[in-house]
Amino acid sequence: PAFVTATQGLQPGQVSDVVRTGAGFHILKLIERKAPERLVVTMVQTRARHILLRTGPQLSEATALARLADYKRRIANGAADFQSLAREFSQDGSAAQGGDLGWVQPGSFVPEFEQAMNRLNEGEVSNPVVSRFGVHLIQVLARREAAVSEREAREMARNS
C-alpha cells in the first residue's frame, strides 16, 4: 500500500520522495501506467436432469437401485424417455419439469451426485447413484463455458 500511495500522483519517468516501510527506505521511479485489465474467469456449467427415489421405511435402497436400473434400461431401449419417467416417478421438486435441474455450476450438488454427473458425456445417463437424499438417475443435457461475475470469482477463490 505504501508504494501505491507514493506513486499515485507520479507521471511516467518521475521519482517519488523517500518511502519508509518495515523493510527499509525506498525511492520509486514510475516507468509506465497501464489500465487495469479485466480478468475474465469462466467455468463449465452443466445442465442436467435427474430422477430421485427417496429411500426409507417405504422404499429400501436395494429396491430403489433396481427400479432406477430398470428405468435406465427402458430409456436405453427407447421404451421410455427420461423426462416422462422423471415426471411420473421422481420424488423431487424438479419432477414437474421432467427432472430438469437447469444450468448449474461446480459445487452445486453433494459430492456423490456431482462426481457421477461430471463423468457423463452430453446425453448420457448414469447408473443409479446413492446420496444422502436417496438414489438418483442422472442425465447430462448440455455443458457450456460461462463467464463468472467478479463476486462469484471472489467466492470461488474463498472456497478453494
mmCIF file of C-alpha atoms in Angstrom:
data_model
loop_
_atom_site.group_PDB
_atom_site.id
_atom_site.type_symbol
_atom_site.label_atom_id
_atom_site.label_comp_id
_atom_site.label_asym_id
_atom_site.label_seq_id
_atom_site.Cartn_x
_atom_site.Cartn_y
_atom_site.Cartn_z
ATOM 1 C CA PRO A 1 0.000 0.000 0.000
ATOM 2 C CA ALA A 2 2.860 2.423 0.721
ATOM 3 C CA PHE A 3 4.214 2.006 -2.825
ATOM 4 C CA VAL A 4 0.796 2.559 -4.373
ATOM 5 C CA THR A 5 0.276 5.711 -2.314
ATOM 6 C CA ALA A 6 3.749 7.029 -3.189
ATOM 7 C CA THR A 7 3.290 6.516 -6.936
ATOM 8 C CA GLN A 8 -0.345 7.616 -7.342
ATOM 9 C CA GLY A 9 0.498 11.232 -8.206
ATOM 10 C CA LEU A 10 3.535 10.462 -10.355
ATOM 11 C CA GLN A 11 3.788 10.589 -14.130
ATOM 12 C CA PRO A 12 5.928 8.071 -16.054
ATOM 13 C CA GLY A 13 9.622 8.891 -15.563
ATOM 14 C CA GLN A 14 9.109 10.735 -12.270
ATOM 15 C CA VAL A 15 10.725 9.655 -8.982
ATOM 16 C CA SER A 16 8.988 9.504 -5.595
ATOM 17 C CA ASP A 17 10.061 11.028 -2.335
ATOM 18 C CA VAL A 18 11.693 8.636 0.129
ATOM 19 C CA VAL A 19 9.205 5.985 1.259
ATOM 20 C CA ARG A 20 9.718 4.284 4.597
ATOM 21 C CA THR A 21 8.319 0.782 5.213
ATOM 22 C CA GLY A 22 9.056 -2.025 7.635
ATOM 23 C CA ALA A 23 11.592 -3.305 5.110
ATOM 24 C CA GLY A 24 13.566 -0.048 4.992
ATOM 25 C CA PHE A 25 13.746 3.117 2.896
ATOM 26 C CA HIS A 26 12.781 3.191 -0.793
ATOM 27 C CA ILE A 27 12.875 5.569 -3.721
ATOM 28 C CA LEU A 28 10.485 4.586 -6.521
ATOM 29 C CA LYS A 29 10.556 5.517 -10.195
ATOM 30 C CA LEU A 30 7.344 5.151 -12.193
ATOM 31 C CA ILE A 31 8.200 3.545 -15.532
ATOM 32 C CA GLU A 32 4.681 3.314 -17.046
ATOM 33 C CA ARG A 33 0.998 3.101 -16.187
ATOM 34 C CA LYS A 34 -1.339 0.535 -17.664
ATOM 35 C CA ALA A 35 -5.084 0.447 -17.490
ATOM 36 C CA PRO A 36 -6.180 -2.411 -15.256
ATOM 37 C CA GLU A 37 -7.033 -5.491 -17.252
ATOM 38 C CA ARG A 38 -10.368 -7.045 -16.530
ATOM 39 C CA LEU A 39 -9.788 -10.676 -15.752
ATOM 40 C CA VAL A 40 -12.466 -12.857 -17.310
ATOM 41 C CA VAL A 41 -12.992 -16.034 -15.371
ATOM 42 C CA THR A 42 -15.089 -18.796 -16.873
ATOM 43 C CA MET A 43 -16.397 -22.066 -15.560
ATOM 44 C CA VAL A 44 -18.037 -25.086 -17.093
ATOM 45 C CA GLN A 45 -21.717 -25.183 -16.258
ATOM 46 C CA THR A 46 -23.770 -28.319 -16.690
ATOM 47 C CA ARG A 47 -27.445 -28.668 -17.496
ATOM 48 C CA ALA A 48 -28.684 -31.929 -16.055
ATOM 49 C CA ARG A 49 -31.842 -33.671 -15.007
ATOM 50 C CA HIS A 50 -32.444 -36.490 -12.583
ATOM 51 C CA ILE A 51 -34.921 -38.917 -11.147
ATOM 52 C CA LEU A 52 -34.759 -39.150 -7.361
ATOM 53 C CA LEU A 53 -36.197 -42.013 -5.357
ATOM 54 C CA ARG A 54 -36.114 -41.286 -1.623
ATOM 55 C CA THR A 55 -35.176 -44.290 0.481
ATOM 56 C CA GLY A 56 -36.610 -45.083 3.894
ATOM 57 C CA PRO A 57 -39.164 -47.388 5.526
ATOM 58 C CA GLN A 58 -41.353 -47.338 2.393
ATOM 59 C CA LEU A 59 -38.536 -47.943 -0.098
ATOM 60 C CA SER A 60 -35.262 -49.747 0.538
ATOM 61 C CA GLU A 61 -32.043 -48.666 -1.133
ATOM 62 C CA ALA A 62 -31.818 -52.005 -2.948
ATOM 63 C CA THR A 63 -35.328 -51.603 -4.382
ATOM 64 C CA ALA A 64 -34.604 -48.001 -5.451
ATOM 65 C CA LEU A 65 -31.380 -49.126 -7.148
ATOM 66 C CA ALA A 66 -33.247 -51.879 -9.001
ATOM 67 C CA ARG A 67 -36.056 -49.529 -10.125
ATOM 68 C CA LEU A 68 -33.638 -46.918 -11.424
ATOM 69 C CA ALA A 69 -31.563 -49.574 -13.206
ATOM 70 C CA ASP A 70 -34.819 -50.688 -14.892
ATOM 71 C CA TYR A 71 -35.634 -47.073 -15.866
ATOM 72 C CA LYS A 72 -32.164 -46.749 -17.389
ATOM 73 C CA ARG A 73 -32.696 -49.949 -19.427
ATOM 74 C CA ARG A 74 -36.079 -48.664 -20.631
ATOM 75 C CA ILE A 75 -34.524 -45.337 -21.690
ATOM 76 C CA ALA A 76 -31.639 -47.109 -23.487
ATOM 77 C CA ASN A 77 -34.089 -49.408 -25.325
ATOM 78 C CA GLY A 78 -36.285 -46.486 -26.390
ATOM 79 C CA ALA A 79 -39.240 -47.896 -24.437
ATOM 80 C CA ALA A 80 -39.421 -44.727 -22.302
ATOM 81 C CA ASP A 81 -37.917 -41.259 -22.191
ATOM 82 C CA PHE A 82 -36.122 -39.743 -19.234
ATOM 83 C CA GLN A 83 -38.392 -36.720 -18.985
ATOM 84 C CA SER A 84 -41.614 -38.763 -18.759
ATOM 85 C CA LEU A 85 -40.155 -41.140 -16.172
ATOM 86 C CA ALA A 86 -38.956 -38.185 -14.090
ATOM 87 C CA ARG A 87 -42.408 -36.562 -14.192
ATOM 88 C CA GLU A 88 -44.066 -39.790 -13.129
ATOM 89 C CA PHE A 89 -41.657 -41.231 -10.570
ATOM 90 C CA SER A 90 -39.172 -38.639 -9.279
ATOM 91 C CA GLN A 91 -39.700 -37.627 -5.657
ATOM 92 C CA ASP A 92 -38.129 -34.224 -6.083
ATOM 93 C CA GLY A 93 -39.286 -30.668 -6.748
ATOM 94 C CA SER A 94 -37.883 -30.905 -10.281
ATOM 95 C CA ALA A 95 -40.291 -33.724 -11.242
ATOM 96 C CA ALA A 96 -42.804 -31.318 -12.826
ATOM 97 C CA GLN A 97 -40.027 -30.083 -15.143
ATOM 98 C CA GLY A 98 -39.091 -33.611 -16.172
ATOM 99 C CA GLY A 99 -36.301 -33.659 -13.595
ATOM 100 C CA ASP A 100 -34.575 -30.632 -15.184
ATOM 101 C CA LEU A 101 -32.182 -29.029 -12.692
ATOM 102 C CA GLY A 102 -31.282 -26.129 -15.006
ATOM 103 C CA TRP A 103 -27.768 -24.782 -15.546
ATOM 104 C CA VAL A 104 -25.575 -25.398 -12.524
ATOM 105 C CA GLN A 105 -22.025 -24.527 -11.630
ATOM 106 C CA PRO A 106 -19.467 -26.736 -9.913
ATOM 107 C CA GLY A 107 -20.162 -27.247 -6.214
ATOM 108 C CA SER A 108 -23.947 -27.059 -6.532
ATOM 109 C CA PHE A 109 -24.619 -30.673 -5.567
ATOM 110 C CA VAL A 110 -23.496 -33.211 -2.984
ATOM 111 C CA PRO A 111 -20.153 -34.799 -3.989
ATOM 112 C CA GLU A 112 -21.553 -38.231 -4.957
ATOM 113 C CA PHE A 113 -24.056 -36.652 -7.357
ATOM 114 C CA GLU A 114 -21.591 -34.144 -8.787
ATOM 115 C CA GLN A 115 -18.835 -36.719 -9.375
ATOM 116 C CA ALA A 116 -21.229 -39.018 -11.229
ATOM 117 C CA MET A 117 -22.614 -36.092 -13.257
ATOM 118 C CA ASN A 118 -19.123 -34.884 -14.191
ATOM 119 C CA ARG A 119 -18.173 -38.314 -15.571
ATOM 120 C CA LEU A 120 -21.084 -38.257 -18.036
ATOM 121 C CA ASN A 121 -20.944 -37.057 -21.623
ATOM 122 C CA GLU A 122 -23.795 -34.984 -23.020
ATOM 123 C CA GLY A 123 -26.894 -37.131 -23.484
ATOM 124 C CA GLU A 124 -25.519 -39.947 -21.356
ATOM 125 C CA VAL A 125 -27.468 -41.470 -18.435
ATOM 126 C CA SER A 126 -25.679 -42.550 -15.255
ATOM 127 C CA ASN A 127 -26.019 -45.763 -13.362
ATOM 128 C CA PRO A 128 -28.024 -45.266 -10.157
ATOM 129 C CA VAL A 129 -26.155 -43.012 -7.700
ATOM 130 C CA VAL A 130 -26.676 -43.160 -3.926
ATOM 131 C CA SER A 131 -26.546 -39.903 -1.950
ATOM 132 C CA ARG A 132 -27.874 -38.766 1.405
ATOM 133 C CA PHE A 133 -31.080 -37.697 -0.388
ATOM 134 C CA GLY A 134 -31.802 -41.137 -1.849
ATOM 135 C CA VAL A 135 -30.935 -42.767 -5.169
ATOM 136 C CA HIS A 136 -30.611 -40.764 -8.396
ATOM 137 C CA LEU A 137 -30.541 -41.441 -12.094
ATOM 138 C CA ILE A 138 -28.769 -38.539 -13.808
ATOM 139 C CA GLN A 139 -28.707 -37.370 -17.416
ATOM 140 C CA VAL A 140 -26.451 -34.586 -18.687
ATOM 141 C CA LEU A 141 -28.258 -32.480 -21.268
ATOM 142 C CA ALA A 142 -25.504 -29.992 -22.154
ATOM 143 C CA ARG A 143 -22.353 -28.234 -20.991
ATOM 144 C CA ARG A 144 -21.183 -24.679 -21.605
ATOM 145 C CA GLU A 145 -18.446 -22.231 -20.673
ATOM 146 C CA ALA A 146 -19.935 -19.298 -18.797
ATOM 147 C CA ALA A 147 -18.340 -16.082 -17.580
ATOM 148 C CA VAL A 148 -18.252 -15.680 -13.828
ATOM 149 C CA SER A 149 -19.080 -12.367 -12.180
ATOM 150 C CA GLU A 150 -16.430 -10.713 -10.006
ATOM 151 C CA ARG A 151 -18.479 -11.605 -6.920
ATOM 152 C CA GLU A 152 -18.687 -15.279 -7.967
ATOM 153 C CA ALA A 153 -14.951 -15.347 -8.745
ATOM 154 C CA ARG A 154 -14.165 -13.982 -5.264
ATOM 155 C CA GLU A 155 -16.486 -16.552 -3.700
ATOM 156 C CA MET A 156 -14.852 -19.373 -5.701
ATOM 157 C CA ALA A 157 -11.410 -18.172 -4.563
ATOM 158 C CA ARG A 158 -12.561 -18.114 -0.941
ATOM 159 C CA ASN A 159 -13.933 -21.645 -1.182
ATOM 160 C CA SER A 160 -10.795 -23.072 -2.833
#
